CSV table of C-alpha atoms in Angstrom, one decimal:
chain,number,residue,atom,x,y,z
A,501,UNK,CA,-7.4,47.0,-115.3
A,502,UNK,CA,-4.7,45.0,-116.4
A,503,UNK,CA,-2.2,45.8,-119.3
A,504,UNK,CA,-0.8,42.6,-120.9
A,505,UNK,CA,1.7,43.1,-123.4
A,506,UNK,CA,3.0,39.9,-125.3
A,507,UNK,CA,6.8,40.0,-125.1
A,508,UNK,CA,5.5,39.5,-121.2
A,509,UNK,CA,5.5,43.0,-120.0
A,510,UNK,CA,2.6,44.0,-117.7
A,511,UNK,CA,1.4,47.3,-116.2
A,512,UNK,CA,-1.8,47.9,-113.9
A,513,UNK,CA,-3.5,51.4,-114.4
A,514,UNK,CA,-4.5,52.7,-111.4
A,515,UNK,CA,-8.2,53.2,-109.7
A,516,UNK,CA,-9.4,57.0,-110.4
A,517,UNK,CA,-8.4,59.8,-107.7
A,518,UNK,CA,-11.3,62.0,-109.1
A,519,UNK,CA,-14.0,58.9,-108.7
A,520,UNK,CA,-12.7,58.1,-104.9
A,521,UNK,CA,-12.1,62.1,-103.9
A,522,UNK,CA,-16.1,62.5,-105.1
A,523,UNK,CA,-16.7,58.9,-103.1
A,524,UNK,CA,-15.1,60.0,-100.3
A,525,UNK,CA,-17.2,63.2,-100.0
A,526,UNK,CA,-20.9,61.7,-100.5
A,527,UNK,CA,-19.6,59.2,-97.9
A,528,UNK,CA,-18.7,62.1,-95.3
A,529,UNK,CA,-22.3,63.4,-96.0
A,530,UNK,CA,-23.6,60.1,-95.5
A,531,UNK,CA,-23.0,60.2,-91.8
A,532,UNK,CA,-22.2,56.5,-91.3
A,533,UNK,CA,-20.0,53.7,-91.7
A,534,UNK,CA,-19.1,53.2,-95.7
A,535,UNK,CA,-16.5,50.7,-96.9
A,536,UNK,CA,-14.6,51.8,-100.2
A,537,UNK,CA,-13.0,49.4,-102.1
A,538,UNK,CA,-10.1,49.8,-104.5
A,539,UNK,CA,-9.2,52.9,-103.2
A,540,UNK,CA,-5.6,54.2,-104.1
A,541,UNK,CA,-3.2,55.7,-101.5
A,542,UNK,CA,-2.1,58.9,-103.9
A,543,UNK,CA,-0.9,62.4,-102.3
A,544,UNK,CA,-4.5,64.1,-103.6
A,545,UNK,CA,-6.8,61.3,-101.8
A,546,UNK,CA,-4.2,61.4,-98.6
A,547,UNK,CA,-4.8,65.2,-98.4
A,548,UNK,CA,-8.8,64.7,-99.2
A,549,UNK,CA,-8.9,62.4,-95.7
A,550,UNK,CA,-6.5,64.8,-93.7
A,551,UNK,CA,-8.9,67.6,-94.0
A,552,UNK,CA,-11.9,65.8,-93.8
A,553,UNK,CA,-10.0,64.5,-90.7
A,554,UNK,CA,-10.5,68.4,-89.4
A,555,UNK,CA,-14.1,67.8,-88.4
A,556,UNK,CA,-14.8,65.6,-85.2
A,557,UNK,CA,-17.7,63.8,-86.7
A,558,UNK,CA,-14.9,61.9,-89.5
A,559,UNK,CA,-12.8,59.0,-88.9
A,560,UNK,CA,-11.1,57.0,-91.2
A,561,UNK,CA,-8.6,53.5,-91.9
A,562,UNK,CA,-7.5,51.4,-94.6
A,563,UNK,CA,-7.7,48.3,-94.3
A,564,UNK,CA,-5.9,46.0,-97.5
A,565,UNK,CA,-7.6,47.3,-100.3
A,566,UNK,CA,-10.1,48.6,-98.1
A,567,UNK,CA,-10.5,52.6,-97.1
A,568,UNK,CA,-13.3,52.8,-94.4
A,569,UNK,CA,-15.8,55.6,-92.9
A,570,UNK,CA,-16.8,56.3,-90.3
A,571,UNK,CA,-19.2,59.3,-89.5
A,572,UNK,CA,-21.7,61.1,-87.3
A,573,UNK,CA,-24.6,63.5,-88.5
A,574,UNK,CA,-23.1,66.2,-86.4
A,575,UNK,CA,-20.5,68.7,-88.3
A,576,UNK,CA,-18.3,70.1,-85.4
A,577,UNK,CA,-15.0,71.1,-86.4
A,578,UNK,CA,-11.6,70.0,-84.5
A,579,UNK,CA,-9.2,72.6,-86.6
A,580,UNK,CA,-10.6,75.8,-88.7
A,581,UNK,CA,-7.5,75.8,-91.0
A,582,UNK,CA,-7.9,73.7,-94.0
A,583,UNK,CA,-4.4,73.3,-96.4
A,584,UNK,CA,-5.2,71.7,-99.9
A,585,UNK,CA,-1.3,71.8,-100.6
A,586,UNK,CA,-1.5,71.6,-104.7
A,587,UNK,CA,-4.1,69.6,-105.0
A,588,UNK,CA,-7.0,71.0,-107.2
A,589,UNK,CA,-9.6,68.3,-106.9
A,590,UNK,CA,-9.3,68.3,-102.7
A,591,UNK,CA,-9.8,72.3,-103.1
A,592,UNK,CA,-12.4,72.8,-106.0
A,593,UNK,CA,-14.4,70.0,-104.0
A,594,UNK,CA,-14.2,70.9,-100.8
A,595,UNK,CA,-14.7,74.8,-100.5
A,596,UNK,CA,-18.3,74.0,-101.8
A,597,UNK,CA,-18.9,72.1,-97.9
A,598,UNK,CA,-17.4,74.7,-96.3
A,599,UNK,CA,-19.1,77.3,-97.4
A,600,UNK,CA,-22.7,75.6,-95.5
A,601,UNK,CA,-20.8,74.9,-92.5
A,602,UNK,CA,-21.8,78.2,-90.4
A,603,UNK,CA,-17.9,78.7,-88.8
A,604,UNK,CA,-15.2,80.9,-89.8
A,605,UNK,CA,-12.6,78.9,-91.7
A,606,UNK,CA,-9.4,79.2,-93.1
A,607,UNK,CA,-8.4,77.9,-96.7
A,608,UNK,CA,-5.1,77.6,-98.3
A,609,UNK,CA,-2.5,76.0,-99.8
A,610,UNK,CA,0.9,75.9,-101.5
A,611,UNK,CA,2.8,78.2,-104.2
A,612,UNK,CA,1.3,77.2,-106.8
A,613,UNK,CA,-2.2,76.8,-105.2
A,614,UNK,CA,-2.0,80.4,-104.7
A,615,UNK,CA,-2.0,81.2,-108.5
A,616,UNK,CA,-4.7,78.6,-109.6
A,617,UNK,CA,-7.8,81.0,-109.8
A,618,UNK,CA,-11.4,80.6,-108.3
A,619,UNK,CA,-13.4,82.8,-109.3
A,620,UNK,CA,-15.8,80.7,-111.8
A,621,UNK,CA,-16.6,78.6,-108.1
A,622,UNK,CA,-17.0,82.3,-106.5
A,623,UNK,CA,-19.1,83.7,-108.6
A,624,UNK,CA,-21.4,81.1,-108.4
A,625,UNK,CA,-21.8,81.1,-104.7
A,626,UNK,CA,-22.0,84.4,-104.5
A,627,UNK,CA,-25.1,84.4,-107.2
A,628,UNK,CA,-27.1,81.4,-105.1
A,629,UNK,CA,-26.4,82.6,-101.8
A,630,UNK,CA,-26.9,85.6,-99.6
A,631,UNK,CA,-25.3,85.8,-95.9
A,632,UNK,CA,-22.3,84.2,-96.8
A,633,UNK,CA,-18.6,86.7,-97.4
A,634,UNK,CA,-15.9,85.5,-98.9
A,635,UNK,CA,-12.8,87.3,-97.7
A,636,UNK,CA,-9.6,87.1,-99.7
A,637,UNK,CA,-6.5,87.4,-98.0
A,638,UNK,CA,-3.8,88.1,-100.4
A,639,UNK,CA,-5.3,88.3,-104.3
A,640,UNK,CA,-8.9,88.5,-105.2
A,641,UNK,CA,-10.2,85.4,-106.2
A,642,UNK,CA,-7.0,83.2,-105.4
A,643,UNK,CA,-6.4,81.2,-102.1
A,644,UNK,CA,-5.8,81.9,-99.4
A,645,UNK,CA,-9.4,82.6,-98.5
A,646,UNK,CA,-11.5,83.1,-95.2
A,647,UNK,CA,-15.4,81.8,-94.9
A,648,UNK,CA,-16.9,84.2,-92.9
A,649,UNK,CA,-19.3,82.8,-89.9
A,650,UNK,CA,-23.0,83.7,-91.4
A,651,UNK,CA,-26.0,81.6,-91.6
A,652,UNK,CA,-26.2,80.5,-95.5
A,653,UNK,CA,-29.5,81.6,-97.0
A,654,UNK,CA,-30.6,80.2,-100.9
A,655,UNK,CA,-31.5,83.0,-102.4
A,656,UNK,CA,-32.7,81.3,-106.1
A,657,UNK,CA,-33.4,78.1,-107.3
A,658,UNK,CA,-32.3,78.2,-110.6
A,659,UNK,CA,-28.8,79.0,-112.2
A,660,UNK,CA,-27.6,79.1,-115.5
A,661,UNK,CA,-24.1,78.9,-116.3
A,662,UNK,CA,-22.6,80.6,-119.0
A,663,UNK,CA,-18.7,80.9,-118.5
A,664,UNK,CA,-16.2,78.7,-119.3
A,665,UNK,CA,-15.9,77.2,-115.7
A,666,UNK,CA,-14.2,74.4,-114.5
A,667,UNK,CA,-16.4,71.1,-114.6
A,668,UNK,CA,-14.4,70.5,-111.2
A,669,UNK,CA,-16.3,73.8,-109.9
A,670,UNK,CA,-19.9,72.8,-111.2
A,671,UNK,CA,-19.3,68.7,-109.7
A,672,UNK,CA,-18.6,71.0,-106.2
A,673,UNK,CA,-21.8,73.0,-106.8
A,674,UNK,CA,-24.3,70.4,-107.5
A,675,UNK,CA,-22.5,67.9,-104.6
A,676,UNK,CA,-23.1,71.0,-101.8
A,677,UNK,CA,-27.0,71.8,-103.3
A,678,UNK,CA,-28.5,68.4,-103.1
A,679,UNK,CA,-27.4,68.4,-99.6
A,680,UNK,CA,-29.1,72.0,-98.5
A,681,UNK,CA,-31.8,72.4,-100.8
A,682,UNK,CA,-35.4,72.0,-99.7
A,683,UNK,CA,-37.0,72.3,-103.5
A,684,UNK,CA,-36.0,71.1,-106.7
A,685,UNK,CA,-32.5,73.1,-108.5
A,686,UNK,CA,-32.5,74.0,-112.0
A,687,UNK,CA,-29.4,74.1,-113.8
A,688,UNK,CA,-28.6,74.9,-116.7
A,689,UNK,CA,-25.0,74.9,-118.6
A,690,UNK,CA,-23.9,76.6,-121.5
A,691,UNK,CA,-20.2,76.6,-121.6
A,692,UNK,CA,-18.0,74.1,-119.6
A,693,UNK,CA,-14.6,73.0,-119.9
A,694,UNK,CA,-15.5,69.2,-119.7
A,695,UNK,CA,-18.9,67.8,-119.6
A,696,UNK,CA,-17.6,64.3,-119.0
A,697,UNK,CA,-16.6,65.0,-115.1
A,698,UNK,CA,-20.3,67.0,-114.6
A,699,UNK,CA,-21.5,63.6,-116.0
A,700,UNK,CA,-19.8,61.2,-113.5
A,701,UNK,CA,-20.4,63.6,-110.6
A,702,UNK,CA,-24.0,63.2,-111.6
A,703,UNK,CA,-24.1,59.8,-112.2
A,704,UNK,CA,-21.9,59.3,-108.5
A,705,UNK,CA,-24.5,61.2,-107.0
A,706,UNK,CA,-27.1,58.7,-108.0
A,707,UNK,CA,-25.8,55.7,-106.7
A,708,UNK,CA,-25.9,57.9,-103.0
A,709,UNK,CA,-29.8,58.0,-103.2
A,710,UNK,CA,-29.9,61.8,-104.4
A,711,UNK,CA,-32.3,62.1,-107.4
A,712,UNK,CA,-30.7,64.2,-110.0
A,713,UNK,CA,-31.4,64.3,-113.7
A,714,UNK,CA,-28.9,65.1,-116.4
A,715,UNK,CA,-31.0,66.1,-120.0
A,716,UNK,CA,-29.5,68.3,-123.1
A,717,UNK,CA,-27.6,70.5,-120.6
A,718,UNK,CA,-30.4,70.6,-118.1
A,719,UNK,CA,-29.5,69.2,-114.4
A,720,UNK,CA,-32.2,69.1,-112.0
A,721,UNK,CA,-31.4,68.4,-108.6
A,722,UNK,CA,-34.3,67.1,-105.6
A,723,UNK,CA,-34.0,67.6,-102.4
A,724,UNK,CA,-33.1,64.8,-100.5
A,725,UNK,CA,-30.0,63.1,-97.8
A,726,UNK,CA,-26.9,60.9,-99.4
A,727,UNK,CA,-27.1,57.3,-98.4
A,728,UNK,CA,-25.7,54.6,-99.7
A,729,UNK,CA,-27.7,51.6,-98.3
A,730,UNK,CA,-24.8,48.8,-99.7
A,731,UNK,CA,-22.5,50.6,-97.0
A,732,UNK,CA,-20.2,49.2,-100.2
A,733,UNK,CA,-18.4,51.2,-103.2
A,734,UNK,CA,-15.8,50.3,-105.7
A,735,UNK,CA,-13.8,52.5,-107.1
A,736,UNK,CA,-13.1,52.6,-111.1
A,737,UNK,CA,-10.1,52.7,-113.0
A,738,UNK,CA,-8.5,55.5,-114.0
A,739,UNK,CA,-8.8,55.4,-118.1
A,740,UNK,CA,-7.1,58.7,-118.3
A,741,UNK,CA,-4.1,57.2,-117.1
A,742,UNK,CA,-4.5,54.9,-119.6
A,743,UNK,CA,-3.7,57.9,-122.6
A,744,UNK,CA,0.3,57.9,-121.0
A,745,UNK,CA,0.6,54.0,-121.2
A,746,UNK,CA,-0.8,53.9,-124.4
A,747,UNK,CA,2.0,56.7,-125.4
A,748,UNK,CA,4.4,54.7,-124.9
A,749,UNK,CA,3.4,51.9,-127.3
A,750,UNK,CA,3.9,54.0,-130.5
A,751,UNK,CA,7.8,53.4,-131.5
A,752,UNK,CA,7.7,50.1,-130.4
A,753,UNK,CA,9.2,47.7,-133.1
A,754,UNK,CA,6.9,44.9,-132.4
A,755,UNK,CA,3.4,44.4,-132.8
A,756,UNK,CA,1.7,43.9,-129.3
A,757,UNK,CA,-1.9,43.7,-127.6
A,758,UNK,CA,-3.2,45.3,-124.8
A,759,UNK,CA,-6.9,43.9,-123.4
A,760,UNK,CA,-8.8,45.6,-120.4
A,761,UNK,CA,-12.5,45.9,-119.6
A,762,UNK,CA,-13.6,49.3,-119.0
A,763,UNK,CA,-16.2,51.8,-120.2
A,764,UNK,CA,-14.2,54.6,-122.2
A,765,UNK,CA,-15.3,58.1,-122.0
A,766,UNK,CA,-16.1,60.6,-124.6
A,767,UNK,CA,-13.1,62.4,-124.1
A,768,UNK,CA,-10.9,59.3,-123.9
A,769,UNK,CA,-12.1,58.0,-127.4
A,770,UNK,CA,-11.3,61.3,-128.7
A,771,UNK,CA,-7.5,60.5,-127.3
A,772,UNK,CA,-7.5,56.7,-129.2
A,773,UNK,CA,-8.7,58.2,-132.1
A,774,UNK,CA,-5.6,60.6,-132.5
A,775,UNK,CA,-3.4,57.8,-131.4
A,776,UNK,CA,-5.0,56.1,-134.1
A,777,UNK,CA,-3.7,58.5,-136.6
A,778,UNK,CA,0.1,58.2,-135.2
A,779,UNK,CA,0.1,54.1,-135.6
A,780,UNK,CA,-2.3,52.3,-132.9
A,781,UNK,CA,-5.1,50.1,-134.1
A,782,UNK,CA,-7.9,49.7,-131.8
A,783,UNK,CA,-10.8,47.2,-131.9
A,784,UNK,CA,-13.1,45.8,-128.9
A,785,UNK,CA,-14.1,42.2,-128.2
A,786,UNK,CA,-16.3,41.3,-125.5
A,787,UNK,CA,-15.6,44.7,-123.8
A,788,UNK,CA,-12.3,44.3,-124.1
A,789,UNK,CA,-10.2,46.7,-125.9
A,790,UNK,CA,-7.1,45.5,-128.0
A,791,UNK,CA,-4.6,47.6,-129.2
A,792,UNK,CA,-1.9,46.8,-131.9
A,793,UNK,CA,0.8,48.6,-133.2
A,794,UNK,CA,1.3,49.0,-137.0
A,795,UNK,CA,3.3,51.5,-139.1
A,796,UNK,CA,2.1,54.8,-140.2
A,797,UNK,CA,3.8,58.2,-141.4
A,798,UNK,CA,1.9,61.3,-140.0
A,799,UNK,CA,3.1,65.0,-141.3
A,800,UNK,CA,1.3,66.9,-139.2
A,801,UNK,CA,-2.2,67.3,-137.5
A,802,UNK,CA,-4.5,70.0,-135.4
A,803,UNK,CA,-6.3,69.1,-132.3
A,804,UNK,CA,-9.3,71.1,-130.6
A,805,UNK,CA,-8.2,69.9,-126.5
A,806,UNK,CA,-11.6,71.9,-125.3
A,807,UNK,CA,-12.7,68.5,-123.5
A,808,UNK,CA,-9.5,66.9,-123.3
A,809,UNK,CA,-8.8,68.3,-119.7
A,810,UNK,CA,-5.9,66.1,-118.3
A,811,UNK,CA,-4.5,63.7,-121.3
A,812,UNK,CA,-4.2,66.4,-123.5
A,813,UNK,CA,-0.5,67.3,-122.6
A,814,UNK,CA,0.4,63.6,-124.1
A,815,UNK,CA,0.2,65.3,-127.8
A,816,UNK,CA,3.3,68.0,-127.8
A,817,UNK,CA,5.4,64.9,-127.1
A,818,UNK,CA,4.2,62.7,-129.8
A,819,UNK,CA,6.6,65.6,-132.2
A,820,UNK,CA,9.2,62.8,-131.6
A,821,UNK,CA,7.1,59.9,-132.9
A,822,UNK,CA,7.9,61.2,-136.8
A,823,UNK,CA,5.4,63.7,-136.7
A,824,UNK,CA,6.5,66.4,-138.6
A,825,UNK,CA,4.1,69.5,-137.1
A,826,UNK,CA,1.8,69.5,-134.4
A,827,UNK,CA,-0.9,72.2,-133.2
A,828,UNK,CA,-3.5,72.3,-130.3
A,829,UNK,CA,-5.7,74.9,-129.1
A,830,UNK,CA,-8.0,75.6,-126.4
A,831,UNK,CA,-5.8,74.4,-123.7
A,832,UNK,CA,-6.0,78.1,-121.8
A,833,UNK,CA,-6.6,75.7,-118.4
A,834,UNK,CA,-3.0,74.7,-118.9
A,835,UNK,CA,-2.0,77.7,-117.1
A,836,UNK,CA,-3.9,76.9,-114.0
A,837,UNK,CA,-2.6,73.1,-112.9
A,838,UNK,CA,0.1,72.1,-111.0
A,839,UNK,CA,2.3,74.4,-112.8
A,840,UNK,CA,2.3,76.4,-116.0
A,841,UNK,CA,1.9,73.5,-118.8
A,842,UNK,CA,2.1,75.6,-121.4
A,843,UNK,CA,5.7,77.0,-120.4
A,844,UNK,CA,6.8,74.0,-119.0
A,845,UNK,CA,6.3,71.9,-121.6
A,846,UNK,CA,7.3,74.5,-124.4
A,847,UNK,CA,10.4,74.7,-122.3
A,848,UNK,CA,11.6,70.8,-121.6
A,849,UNK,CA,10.7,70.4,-125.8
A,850,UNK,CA,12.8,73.0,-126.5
A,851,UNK,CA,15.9,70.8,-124.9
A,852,UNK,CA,15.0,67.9,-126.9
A,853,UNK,CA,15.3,70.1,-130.2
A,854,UNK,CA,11.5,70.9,-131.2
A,855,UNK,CA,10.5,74.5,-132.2
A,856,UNK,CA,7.9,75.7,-130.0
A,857,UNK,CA,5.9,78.4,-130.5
A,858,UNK,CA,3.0,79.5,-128.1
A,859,UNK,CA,0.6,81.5,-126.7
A,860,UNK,CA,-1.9,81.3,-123.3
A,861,UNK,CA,-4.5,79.1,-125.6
A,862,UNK,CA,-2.3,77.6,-128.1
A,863,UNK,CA,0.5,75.8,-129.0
A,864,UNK,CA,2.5,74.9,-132.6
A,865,UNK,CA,5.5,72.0,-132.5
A,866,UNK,CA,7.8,71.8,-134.7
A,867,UNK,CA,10.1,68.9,-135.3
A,868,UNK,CA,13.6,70.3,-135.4
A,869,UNK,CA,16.4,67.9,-134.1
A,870,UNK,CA,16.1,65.4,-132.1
A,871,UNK,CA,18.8,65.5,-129.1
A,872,UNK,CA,19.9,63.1,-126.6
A,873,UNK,CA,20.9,63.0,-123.0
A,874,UNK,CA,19.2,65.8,-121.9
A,875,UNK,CA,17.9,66.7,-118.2
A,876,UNK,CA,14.0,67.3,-118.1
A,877,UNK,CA,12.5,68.8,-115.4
A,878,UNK,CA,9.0,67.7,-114.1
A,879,UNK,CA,7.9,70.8,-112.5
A,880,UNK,CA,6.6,69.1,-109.9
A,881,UNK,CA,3.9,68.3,-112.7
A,882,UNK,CA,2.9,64.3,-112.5
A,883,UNK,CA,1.7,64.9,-116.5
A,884,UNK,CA,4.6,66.5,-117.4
A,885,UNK,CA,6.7,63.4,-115.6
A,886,UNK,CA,4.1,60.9,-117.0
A,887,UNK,CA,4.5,62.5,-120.7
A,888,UNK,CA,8.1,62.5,-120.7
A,889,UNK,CA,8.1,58.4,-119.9
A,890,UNK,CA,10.2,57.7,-123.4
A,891,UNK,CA,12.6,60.2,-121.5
A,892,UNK,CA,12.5,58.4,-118.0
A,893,UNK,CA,16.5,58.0,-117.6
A,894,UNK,CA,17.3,61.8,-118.1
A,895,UNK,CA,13.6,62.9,-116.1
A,896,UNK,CA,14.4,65.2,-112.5
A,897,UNK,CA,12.4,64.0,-109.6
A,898,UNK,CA,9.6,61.9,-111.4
A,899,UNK,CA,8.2,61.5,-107.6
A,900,UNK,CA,6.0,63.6,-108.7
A,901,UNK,CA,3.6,61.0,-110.4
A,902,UNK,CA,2.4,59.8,-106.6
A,903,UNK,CA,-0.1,62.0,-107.0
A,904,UNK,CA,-2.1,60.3,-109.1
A,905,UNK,CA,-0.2,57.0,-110.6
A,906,UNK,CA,2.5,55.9,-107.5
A,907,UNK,CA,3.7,52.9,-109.6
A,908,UNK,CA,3.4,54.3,-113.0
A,909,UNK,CA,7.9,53.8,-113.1
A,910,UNK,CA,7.1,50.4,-111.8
């Protein structure tokens, strides 16, 4: 996915970490040689391999812009201690496998891993499975954890899911079910944070041979063994890294055009149509989506973020694109990523002169003055780094965006 600007500036947006960290998985469970194309070298898909690198069974090379496979149906373990550092999509998708592996096993990971919570992905193991103890070592229902060594026994084939829970924790459960179960899996979901992730998860799990059907909220799972006969997969781009690109188009003082081919997302349309409001004119053309910049006052506006997971944190900043007020709700996830978002960010505004004012679901900006010069910290946050792009000169150790977009300064 290629941005072409016409004053001859370019950017390429980056294939999708949570696409390849899912790919990588159904090809462990294949148990043979897969070749995945397109796949980027970020910190979350490094640490994915490492720990899949624990059991003897897994190997693994890139070649070019090649990452290859290689597997055996047999899951032995070399190490029982798995680290996950800070990265939420290796965890969340992972302790779902090591749950059915009958071993004792370690998990853990950094700081700030320790205060992201699991319980939503707890609580549903512990409701589909008997023989199977979770021990937690420090906090109940916060890493670091131990897997107790039992033989893992199904004890209901049905679920319905009525919590908010992470659509992270429900791609994890329905990846580990289709490959135990030995009858059909009914599941039904009635609160979610983002449907859009169950729905790729679903739609990923296809293209490995697993029958599973999506309908009104309804999944049903078959039994059956992932395989992807092609022995090929390539990996999309990331369009969500598209919403911080697209961010920093809006004060620019000429009209330019972006064009890319990809399928957009509910969630991401939702993102165009706010940066619609704030002076962005999108239309498509053969698949292709152009973008043009025009002029357009905005006082102020409200957004609902509920399935806005990740490119939600672009709106705060747009408080210094002449928008006079902003508010957002339902972001109460913010306080469980790679740091606090909703501190952080009311925080590093509060340098640049907006009035913040907040509370664990909500947030209201305020422009106030606009200052210059000023040190923002990333928080070791690659959104927060990402988000403050306009701000690039004065951002602290914007490193941080390897995680997901290495060459997004480039």
């Amino acid at each position: 996915m290629n941005l072409l600007f016409k004053n001859n500036i370019s950017a390429t947006v980056p294939s999708s970490k949570s696409v390849a960290n899912r790919v990588i998985l159904f090809s462990f469970l294949c148990f043979k040689e897969v070749y995945i194309y397109n796949c980027l070298k970020s910190e979350d898909i490094l640490i994915m391999l490492k720990n899949l690198n624990n059991f003897k069974c897994f190997s693994y090379f890139f070649i070019k812009n090649a990452l290859i496979i290689k597997n055996s149906p047999v899951l032995k373990l070399k190490k029982t201690k798995f680290y996950f550092s800070n990265a939420g999509t290796v965890a969340r998708t992972l302790i779902f496998i090591l749950f059915l592996i009958n071993k004792k096993v370690v998990l853990d990971g950094n700081a700030n891993m320790r205060t992201r919570p699991i319980i939503g992905l707890i609580n549903l193991l512990e409701t589909t499975f008997k023989n199977k103890k979770i021990k937690f070592l420090k906090k109940k229902n916060y890493f670091p954890i131990i897997i107790v060594k039992t033989n893992i026994v199904i004890k209901r084939y049905n679920m319905n899911i009525y919590e908010s829970i992470s659509s992270q924790f429900v791609s994890s459960y329905i990846i580990g079910l289709a490959y135990i179960i030995k009858n059909p899996f009914y599941i039904l979901i009635k609160k979610i944070v983002s449907i859009d992730y169950v729905l790729l998860t679903v739609k990923l799990i296809k293209k490995f041979n697993i029958k599973i059907i999506f309908f009104k909220n309804n999944i049903i799972i078959y039994p059956g063994k992932y395989n992807n006969f092609n022995k090929k997969f390539y990996i999309e781009k990331d369009v969500i890294s598209l919403s911080y690109l697209l961010l920093q188009l809006i004060k620019t003082k000429k009209k330019k055009t972006i064009e890319f081919s990809r399928n957009i997302y509910h969630a991401e349309k939702f993102i165009l149509k706010f940066l619609n409001i704030v002076g962005l004119f999108f239309y498509f053309v053969n698949n292709n989506l152009n973008i043009i910049k025009y002029k357009k006052k905005v006082y102020c506006f409200c957004i609902n973020c509920y399935k806005l997971i990740d490119s939600s944190i672009i709106f705060p900043f747009l408080i210094f694109y002449n928008i006079t007020k902003i508010k957002i709700f339902n972001i109460y996830n913010w306080n469980f990523k790679e740091c606090n978002r909703i501190i952080a960010v009311a925080k590093e505004l509060k340098k640049l002169g907006a009035k913040i004012y907040y509370g664990k679901n909500w947030m209201i900006i305020k422009k106030y003055k606009n200052r210059k010069n000023i040190l923002l910290l990333t928080y070791n946050d690659h959104r927060i780094a990402m988000s403050a792009y306009k701000f690039k000169n004065y951002v602290y150790k914007p490193n941080c965006v390897k995680k997901t977009f290495p060459d997004f300064f480039k």
